[in-house]
PDB file of C-alpha atoms and ligand atoms in Angstrom:
ATOM      1  CA  MET T 259      10.777  56.771  91.395  1.00 88.00           C
ATOM      2  CA  GLU T 260      10.985  57.509  87.688  1.00 96.00           C
ATOM      3  CA  ASN T 261      14.118  56.064  86.034  1.00 98.00           C
ATOM      4  CA  VAL T 262      14.728  53.619  88.910  1.00 98.00           C
ATOM      5  CA  PHE T 263      14.279  49.904  88.198  1.00 98.00           C
ATOM      6  CA  ILE T 264      14.559  47.333  90.981  1.00 98.00           C
ATOM      7  CA  MET T 265      14.966  43.797  89.640  1.00 98.00           C
ATOM      8  CA  ASP T 266      12.595  41.077  90.824  1.00 96.00           C
ATOM      9  CA  HIS T 267      13.670  38.134  88.664  1.00 97.00           C
ATOM     10  CA  PRO T 268      14.066  34.994  90.824  1.00 98.00           C
ATOM     11  CA  LEU T 269      17.374  34.051  89.146  1.00 98.00           C
ATOM     12  CA  ILE T 270      18.866  37.427  90.069  1.00 98.00           C
ATOM     13  CA  GLN T 271      17.598  37.161  93.658  1.00 98.00           C
ATOM     14  CA  HIS T 272      18.962  33.602  94.016  1.00 98.00           C
ATOM     15  CA  LYS T 273      22.397  34.534  92.721  1.00 98.00           C
ATOM     16  CA  ILE T 274      22.577  37.633  94.941  1.00 98.00           C
ATOM     17  CA  SER T 275      21.831  35.430  97.971  1.00 98.00           C
ATOM     18  CA  MET T 276      24.754  33.204  96.963  1.00 98.00           C
ATOM     19  CA  LEU T 277      26.995  36.288  96.695  1.00 98.00           C
ATOM     20  CA  ARG T 278      26.051  37.388 100.201  1.00 98.00           C
ATOM     21  CA  ASN T 279      27.275  34.121 101.749  1.00 98.00           C
ATOM     22  CA  LYS T 280      30.664  34.808 103.334  1.00 98.00           C
ATOM     23  CA  ASN T 281      31.736  31.245 102.450  1.00 98.00           C
ATOM     24  CA  THR T 282      31.372  31.895  98.699  1.00 98.00           C
ATOM     25  CA  GLY T 283      34.969  31.898  97.403  1.00 98.00           C
ATOM     26  CA  THR T 284      36.598  34.239  94.887  1.00 98.00           C
ATOM     27  CA  ASN T 285      36.129  32.019  91.849  1.00 98.00           C
ATOM     28  CA  GLU T 286      32.409  31.443  92.439  1.00 98.00           C
ATOM     29  CA  PHE T 287      31.868  35.081  93.468  1.00 98.00           C
ATOM     30  CA  ARG T 288      33.379  36.311  90.190  1.00 98.00           C
ATOM     31  CA  LYS T 289      31.218  33.939  88.127  1.00 98.00           C
ATOM     32  CA  LEU T 290      28.067  34.981  89.974  1.00 98.00           C
ATOM     33  CA  ILE T 291      28.743  38.702  89.504  1.00 98.00           C
ATOM     34  CA  GLU T 292      29.204  38.105  85.768  1.00 98.00           C
ATOM     35  CA  GLU T 293      26.018  36.017  85.507  1.00 98.00           C
ATOM     36  CA  ILE T 294      24.015  38.667  87.379  1.00 98.00           C
ATOM     37  CA  ALA T 295      25.387  41.310  85.006  1.00 98.00           C
ATOM     38  CA  VAL T 296      24.080  39.274  82.038  1.00 98.00           C
ATOM     39  CA  LEU T 297      20.626  38.994  83.601  1.00 98.00           C
ATOM     40  CA  MET T 298      20.496  42.652  84.608  1.00 98.00           C
ATOM     41  CA  GLY T 299      21.893  43.711  81.233  1.00 98.00           C
ATOM     42  CA  TYR T 300      19.077  41.807  79.499  1.00 98.00           C
ATOM     43  CA  GLU T 301      16.579  43.939  81.449  1.00 97.00           C
ATOM     44  CA  ALA T 302      18.477  47.218  81.149  1.00 98.00           C
ATOM     45  CA  LEU T 303      18.933  46.904  77.379  1.00 97.00           C
ATOM     46  CA  ARG T 304      15.350  46.074  76.487  1.00 96.00           C
ATOM     47  CA  ASP T 305      14.842  49.572  75.015  1.00 94.00           C
ATOM     48  CA  LEU T 306      17.774  49.405  72.567  1.00 94.00           C
ATOM     49  CA  PRO T 307      16.608  50.929  69.270  1.00 92.00           C
ATOM     50  CA  LEU T 308      15.968  48.570  66.326  1.00 95.00           C
ATOM     51  CA  GLU T 309      15.912  49.146  62.591  1.00 95.00           C
ATOM     52  CA  ASP T 310      14.769  46.834  59.823  1.00 97.00           C
ATOM     53  CA  VAL T 311      17.555  45.570  57.562  1.00 97.00           C
ATOM     54  CA  GLU T 312      17.409  43.357  54.507  1.00 98.00           C
ATOM     55  CA  VAL T 313      18.535  39.749  55.062  1.00 98.00           C
ATOM     56  CA  GLU T 314      18.534  36.855  52.640  1.00 98.00           C
ATOM     57  CA  THR T 315      17.356  33.679  54.334  1.00 98.00           C
ATOM     58  CA  PRO T 316      17.688  30.265  52.603  1.00 98.00           C
ATOM     59  CA  ILE T 317      14.018  30.742  51.648  1.00 98.00           C
ATOM     60  CA  GLU T 318      13.636  34.390  50.630  1.00 98.00           C
ATOM     61  CA  THR T 319      14.770  37.983  51.199  1.00 98.00           C
ATOM     62  CA  CYS T 320      13.100  39.761  54.112  1.00 98.00           C
ATOM     63  CA  MET T 321      13.277  42.904  56.217  1.00 98.00           C
ATOM     64  CA  THR T 322      14.179  41.982  59.786  1.00 98.00           C
ATOM     65  CA  PRO T 323      15.071  44.031  62.924  1.00 97.00           C
ATOM     66  CA  MET T 324      18.642  44.570  64.124  1.00 95.00           C
ATOM     67  CA  ILE T 325      20.102  46.907  66.768  1.00 92.00           C
ATOM     68  CA  SER T 326      20.508  50.388  65.276  1.00 88.00           C
ATOM     69  CA  GLY T 327      22.363  53.533  66.234  1.00 72.00           C
ATOM     70  CA  LYS T 328      25.765  54.111  67.784  1.00 71.00           C
ATOM     71  CA  LYS T 329      27.333  51.280  69.700  1.00 85.00           C
ATOM     72  CA  LEU T 330      27.289  50.828  73.431  1.00 95.00           C
ATOM     73  CA  ALA T 331      29.994  51.906  75.875  1.00 97.00           C
ATOM     74  CA  VAL T 332      30.423  49.969  79.114  1.00 98.00           C
ATOM     75  CA  VAL T 333      32.105  51.985  81.860  1.00 98.00           C
ATOM     76  CA  PRO T 334      33.090  50.014  84.969  1.00 98.00           C
ATOM     77  CA  VAL T 335      33.910  51.925  88.145  1.00 98.00           C
ATOM     78  CA  LEU T 336      37.245  50.431  89.268  1.00 98.00           C
ATOM     79  CA  ARG T 337      37.864  48.065  90.708  1.00 97.00           C
ATOM     80  CA  ALA T 338      34.685  46.192  91.495  1.00 98.00           C
ATOM     81  CA  GLY T 339      32.759  47.331  88.400  1.00 98.00           C
ATOM     82  CA  LEU T 340      35.226  45.354  86.263  1.00 98.00           C
ATOM     83  CA  GLY T 341      33.556  42.162  87.473  1.00 98.00           C
ATOM     84  CA  MET T 342      30.383  43.053  85.534  1.00 98.00           C
ATOM     85  CA  VAL T 343      31.974  44.003  82.194  1.00 98.00           C
ATOM     86  CA  ASN T 344      32.090  40.511  80.640  1.00 98.00           C
ATOM     87  CA  GLY T 345      28.416  40.088  81.454  1.00 98.00           C
ATOM     88  CA  ILE T 346      27.515  43.110  79.312  1.00 98.00           C
ATOM     89  CA  THR T 347      29.931  42.300  76.490  1.00 96.00           C
ATOM     90  CA  THR T 348      28.439  38.784  76.353  1.00 97.00           C
ATOM     91  CA  LEU T 349      25.223  40.536  75.296  1.00 96.00           C
ATOM     92  CA  VAL T 350      26.827  43.251  73.125  1.00 95.00           C
ATOM     93  CA  PRO T 351      30.270  42.014  71.997  1.00 93.00           C
ATOM     94  CA  SER T 352      30.983  45.177  69.980  1.00 92.00           C
ATOM     95  CA  ALA T 353      30.692  47.480  73.017  1.00 95.00           C
ATOM     96  CA  LYS T 354      33.565  49.887  73.691  1.00 96.00           C
ATOM     97  CA  ILE T 355      34.916  49.909  77.224  1.00 98.00           C
ATOM     98  CA  GLY T 356      35.854  52.981  79.270  1.00 98.00           C
ATOM     99  CA  HIS T 357      37.263  52.999  82.810  1.00 98.00           C
ATOM    100  CA  ILE T 358      36.698  55.265  85.782  1.00 98.00           C
ATOM    101  CA  GLY T 359      38.999  54.827  88.793  1.00 98.00           C
ATOM    102  CA  LEU T 360      37.480  55.816  92.130  1.00 97.00           C
ATOM    103  CA  TYR T 361      38.224  54.570  95.628  1.00 94.00           C
ATOM    104  CA  ARG T 362      36.408  55.410  98.812  1.00 94.00           C
ATOM    105  CA  ASP T 363      38.444  56.896 101.642  1.00 94.00           C
ATOM    106  CA  PRO T 364      38.006  54.455 104.559  1.00 91.00           C
ATOM    107  CA  GLU T 365      37.639  57.292 107.109  1.00 94.00           C
ATOM    108  CA  THR T 366      35.582  59.946 105.318  1.00 96.00           C
ATOM    109  CA  HIS T 367      33.888  57.550 102.830  1.00 96.00           C
ATOM    110  CA  GLU T 368      34.405  60.254 100.187  1.00 97.00           C
ATOM    111  CA  PRO T 369      35.336  59.030  96.680  1.00 98.00           C
ATOM    112  CA  HIS T 370      38.762  59.878  95.225  1.00 98.00           C
ATOM    113  CA  GLU T 371      39.353  59.898  91.488  1.00 98.00           C
ATOM    114  CA  TYR T 372      42.522  58.224  90.155  1.00 98.00           C
ATOM    115  CA  TYR T 373      41.727  57.355  86.525  1.00 98.00           C
ATOM    116  CA  CYS T 374      39.395  58.251  83.685  1.00 98.00           C
ATOM    117  CA  LYS T 375      39.581  56.990  80.102  1.00 98.00           C
ATOM    118  CA  LEU T 376      36.402  56.964  78.027  1.00 98.00           C
ATOM    119  CA  PRO T 377      35.649  56.132  74.380  1.00 97.00           C
ATOM    120  CA  ASP T 378      35.874  59.310  72.309  1.00 95.00           C
ATOM    121  CA  PRO T 379      33.499  60.649  71.052  1.00 94.00           C
ATOM    122  CA  ILE T 380      30.975  59.500  73.630  1.00 95.00           C
ATOM    123  CA  GLU T 381      28.058  61.901  72.948  1.00 95.00           C
ATOM    124  CA  GLN T 382      26.068  59.547  70.689  1.00 92.00           C
ATOM    125  CA  ARG T 383      26.662  56.368  72.665  1.00 95.00           C
ATOM    126  CA  LEU T 384      24.494  54.622  75.201  1.00 97.00           C
ATOM    127  CA  ILE T 385      26.728  54.397  78.279  1.00 98.00           C
ATOM    128  CA  VAL T 386      26.264  51.604  80.808  1.00 98.00           C
ATOM    129  CA  VAL T 387      28.072  52.262  84.096  1.00 98.00           C
ATOM    130  CA  THR T 388      28.727  49.126  86.152  1.00 99.00           C
ATOM    131  CA  ASP T 389      29.475  48.844  89.868  1.00 98.00           C
ATOM    132  CA  PRO T 390      28.227  46.047  92.148  1.00 98.00           C
ATOM    133  CA  MET T 391      27.670  48.417  95.107  1.00 98.00           C
ATOM    134  CA  LEU T 392      25.782  51.709  95.567  1.00 98.00           C
ATOM    135  CA  ALA T 393      26.358  52.653  99.214  1.00 98.00           C
ATOM    136  CA  THR T 394      26.469  56.389 100.087  1.00 98.00           C
ATOM    137  CA  GLY T 395      26.201  57.110  96.367  1.00 98.00           C
ATOM    138  CA  GLY T 396      29.304  59.323  96.368  1.00 98.00           C
ATOM    139  CA  SER T 397      31.237  57.185  93.855  1.00 98.00           C
ATOM    140  CA  ALA T 398      28.311  56.802  91.449  1.00 98.00           C
ATOM    141  CA  VAL T 399      27.442  60.522  91.549  1.00 98.00           C
ATOM    142  CA  ASP T 400      31.079  61.359  90.727  1.00 98.00           C
ATOM    143  CA  ALA T 401      31.314  58.702  87.986  1.00 98.00           C
ATOM    144  CA  VAL T 402      28.230  60.096  86.229  1.00 98.00           C
ATOM    145  CA  ARG T 403      29.512  63.660  86.670  1.00 98.00           C
ATOM    146  CA  MET T 404      32.821  62.661  84.992  1.00 98.00           C
ATOM    147  CA  ILE T 405      31.007  60.984  82.084  1.00 98.00           C
ATOM    148  CA  LYS T 406      28.767  64.021  81.583  1.00 98.00           C
ATOM    149  CA  ALA T 407      31.835  66.294  81.672  1.00 98.00           C
ATOM    150  CA  HIS T 408      33.181  64.273  78.687  1.00 98.00           C
ATOM    151  CA  GLY T 409      29.884  64.784  76.824  1.00 98.00           C
ATOM    152  CA  GLY T 410      28.002  61.605  77.806  1.00 98.00           C
ATOM    153  CA  LYS T 411      24.232  62.084  77.690  1.00 97.00           C
ATOM    154  CA  ASN T 412      22.470  58.749  77.517  1.00 97.00           C
ATOM    155  CA  ILE T 413      23.528  57.004  80.735  1.00 98.00           C
ATOM    156  CA  LYS T 414      22.324  53.882  82.531  1.00 98.00           C
ATOM    157  CA  CYS T 415      23.851  52.693  85.828  1.00 98.00           C
ATOM    158  CA  MET T 416      23.757  49.084  87.024  1.00 98.00           C
ATOM    159  CA  PHE T 417      24.288  48.033  90.654  1.00 99.00           C
ATOM    160  CA  VAL T 418      23.896  44.538  92.079  1.00 99.00           C
ATOM    161  CA  ILE T 419      23.058  45.885  95.559  1.00 99.00           C
ATOM    162  CA  ALA T 420      22.031  49.404  96.625  1.00 99.00           C
ATOM    163  CA  ALA T 421      21.352  51.130  99.936  1.00 98.00           C
ATOM    164  CA  PRO T 422      18.293  53.433 100.055  1.00 98.00           C
ATOM    165  CA  GLN T 423      20.511  56.428 100.880  1.00 98.00           C
ATOM    166  CA  GLY T 424      22.754  55.972  97.820  1.00 98.00           C
ATOM    167  CA  LEU T 425      19.833  55.318  95.494  1.00 98.00           C
ATOM    168  CA  GLU T 426      18.063  58.505  96.610  1.00 98.00           C
ATOM    169  CA  ARG T 427      21.243  60.571  96.286  1.00 98.00           C
ATOM    170  CA  LEU T 428      22.122  59.329  92.795  1.00 98.00           C
ATOM    171  CA  HIS T 429      18.545  59.793  91.581  1.00 98.00           C
ATOM    172  CA  LYS T 430      18.356  63.289  93.096  1.00 98.00           C
ATOM    173  CA  GLU T 431      21.669  64.491  91.643  1.00 98.00           C
ATOM    174  CA  HIS T 432      21.228  62.824  88.225  1.00 98.00           C
ATOM    175  CA  PRO T 433      17.461  62.377  87.665  1.00 98.00           C
ATOM    176  CA  ASP T 434      17.994  61.827  83.921  1.00 98.00           C
ATOM    177  CA  VAL T 435      20.084  58.676  84.522  1.00 98.00           C
ATOM    178  CA  GLN T 436      18.340  55.284  84.489  1.00 98.00           C
ATOM    179  CA  ILE T 437      19.308  53.250  87.544  1.00 98.00           C
ATOM    180  CA  TYR T 438      19.057  49.434  87.628  1.00 98.00           C
ATOM    181  CA  VAL T 439      19.377  47.703  91.003  1.00 99.00           C
ATOM    182  CA  GLY T 440      19.543  43.937  91.610  1.00 98.00           C
ATOM    183  CA  HIS T 441      18.372  44.254  95.223  1.00 98.00           C
ATOM    184  CA  LEU T 442      17.587  47.200  97.484  1.00 98.00           C
ATOM    185  CA  ASP T 443      19.086  46.490 100.909  1.00 98.00           C
ATOM    186  CA  ARG T 444      18.118  47.827 104.347  1.00 98.00           C
ATOM    187  CA  GLU T 445      20.667  50.474 105.346  1.00 98.00           C
ATOM    188  CA  LEU T 446      24.293  51.537 105.775  1.00 98.00           C
ATOM    189  CA  ASN T 447      26.282  50.779 108.932  1.00 98.00           C
ATOM    190  CA  ASP T 448      28.629  53.213 110.735  1.00 96.00           C
ATOM    191  CA  HIS T 449      31.422  52.381 108.254  1.00 96.00           C
ATOM    192  CA  ALA T 450      29.097  53.121 105.307  1.00 98.00           C
ATOM    193  CA  TYR T 451      28.911  49.428 104.365  1.00 98.00           C
ATOM    194  CA  ILE T 452      25.630  48.091 103.034  1.00 98.00           C
ATOM    195  CA  CYS T 453      23.599  45.882 105.452  1.00 98.00           C
ATOM    196  CA  PRO T 454      23.124  42.985 104.981  1.00 98.00           C
ATOM    197  CA  GLY T 455      25.178  43.542 101.806  1.00 98.00           C
ATOM    198  CA  LEU T 456      27.979  41.232 100.758  1.00 98.00           C
ATOM    199  CA  GLY T 457      31.052  42.925 102.246  1.00 98.00           C
ATOM    200  CA  ASP T 458      33.635  44.669 100.075  1.00 97.00           C
ATOM    201  CA  ALA T 459      32.791  43.734  96.493  1.00 98.00           C
ATOM    202  CA  GLY T 460      36.226  44.627  95.089  1.00 97.00           C
ATOM    203  CA  ASP T 461      38.068  42.561  97.683  1.00 97.00           C
ATOM    204  CA  ARG T 462      35.772  39.584  97.128  1.00 98.00           C
ATOM    205  CA  ILE T 463      36.084  39.728  93.302  1.00 98.00           C
ATOM    206  CA  PHE T 464      39.860  40.060  93.317  1.00 97.00           C
ATOM    207  CA  GLY T 465      40.628  37.990  96.426  1.00 97.00           C
ATOM    208  CA  THR T 466      42.376  40.851  98.240  1.00 97.00           C
ATOM    209  CA  ILE T 467      40.692  40.379 101.633  1.00 77.00           C
TER     210      ILE T 467
HETATM  211  O1  PRP G 168      28.447  54.528  97.210  1.00 87.16           O
HETATM  212  P1  PRP G 168      29.794  54.697  97.833  1.00 87.16           P
HETATM  213  O2  PRP G 168      29.693  55.013  99.308  1.00 87.16           O
HETATM  214  O3  PRP G 168      30.668  55.648  97.117  1.00 87.16           O
HETATM  215  O4  PRP G 168      30.473  53.250  97.838  1.00 87.16           O
HETATM  216  C1  PRP G 168      30.444  52.399  96.737  1.00 87.16           C
HETATM  217  C2  PRP G 168      31.806  52.251  96.130  1.00 87.16           C
HETATM  218  O5  PRP G 168      32.660  51.550  97.050  1.00 87.16           O
HETATM  219  C3  PRP G 168      33.221  50.407  96.398  1.00 87.16           C
HETATM  220  O6  PRP G 168      34.421  50.692  95.801  1.00 87.16           O
HETATM  221  P2  PRP G 168      35.775  50.834  96.651  1.00 87.16           P
HETATM  222  O7  PRP G 168      36.008  52.237  97.070  1.00 87.16           O
HETATM  223  O8  PRP G 168      35.772  49.810  97.752  1.00 87.16           O
HETATM  224  O9  PRP G 168      36.893  50.507  95.603  1.00 87.16           O
HETATM  225  P3  PRP G 168      37.312  49.074  94.994  1.00 87.16           P
HETATM  226  O10 PRP G 168      36.253  48.707  94.004  1.00 87.16           O
HETATM  227  O11 PRP G 168      38.635  49.361  94.387  1.00 87.16           O
HETATM  228  O12 PRP G 168      37.392  48.092  96.129  1.00 87.16           O
HETATM  229  C4  PRP G 168      32.159  50.050  95.378  1.00 87.16           C
HETATM  230  O13 PRP G 168      32.624  49.192  94.377  1.00 87.16           O
HETATM  231  C5  PRP G 168      31.708  51.397  94.890  1.00 87.16           C
HETATM  232  O14 PRP G 168      32.524  51.933  93.856  1.00 87.16           O
HETATM  233  O1  URA G 169      28.962  47.535 101.414  1.00 87.16           O
HETATM  234  C1  URA G 169      29.789  48.075 100.651  1.00 87.16           C
HETATM  235  C2  URA G 169      29.946  49.475 100.561  1.00 87.16           C
HETATM  236  C3  URA G 169      30.846  49.996  99.697  1.00 87.16           C
HETATM  237  N1  URA G 169      31.622  49.175  98.963  1.00 87.16           N
HETATM  238  C4  URA G 169      31.505  47.826  99.037  1.00 87.16           C
HETATM  239  O2  URA G 169      32.214  47.096  98.343  1.00 87.16           O
HETATM  240  N2  URA G 169      30.596  47.313  99.879  1.00 87.16           N
HETATM  241 MG1   MG G 170      36.361  47.998  97.684  1.00 87.16          MG
END
């Protein structure tokens, strides 16, 4: 699928396996999510535009490449997406941060919007949406729709784990969006949880189980 990138780096796979373990506690879970975000961010940002700038080294003056263009915006989908923000700002400390609040209704599994605050203007920025889980895809489809409604154009989404159903839906509804997935899991269960998955990412990051 064009614009879909499934990670295969052994470090990412190893850390995702640690996340899956139900005995991994809140503190370690949070650290792992952040580390995976750094590793995935490194992959997802490999096409950042560069421009040559003049720098004086101790030896001579040279032209040397630096990141060009408008700065990045990281947009976590609350709550669980917050766990990945520090990973991206470790790579790009100057990034602006927006927030989209969505929760999934436990019965219908439909997303409900409760917050949206994005950097303004957002048109020229590269926007990186973070959420550890892409299950039915409802939350991600809505998050991208909200960003586009504010003028966002250049959008990448990062998920630690995705279900095939959610990946297909997001790609179908927003084919222009680049989707980065740490691991593609088997399926959804009757409660729309990812199998084998890691449980409820938000509850495990914030210790609200
Ligand atoms: O693809 P979907 O079927 O929409 O499911 C994925 C969404 O569900 C989780 O959030 P949740 O609703 O549990 O909110 P939380 O992060 O506050 O726990 C997860 O972090 C995604 O945002
Ligand atoms: O498996 C899932 C599905 C949705 N949200 C989660 O946190 N986990
Ligand atoms: Mg949750």
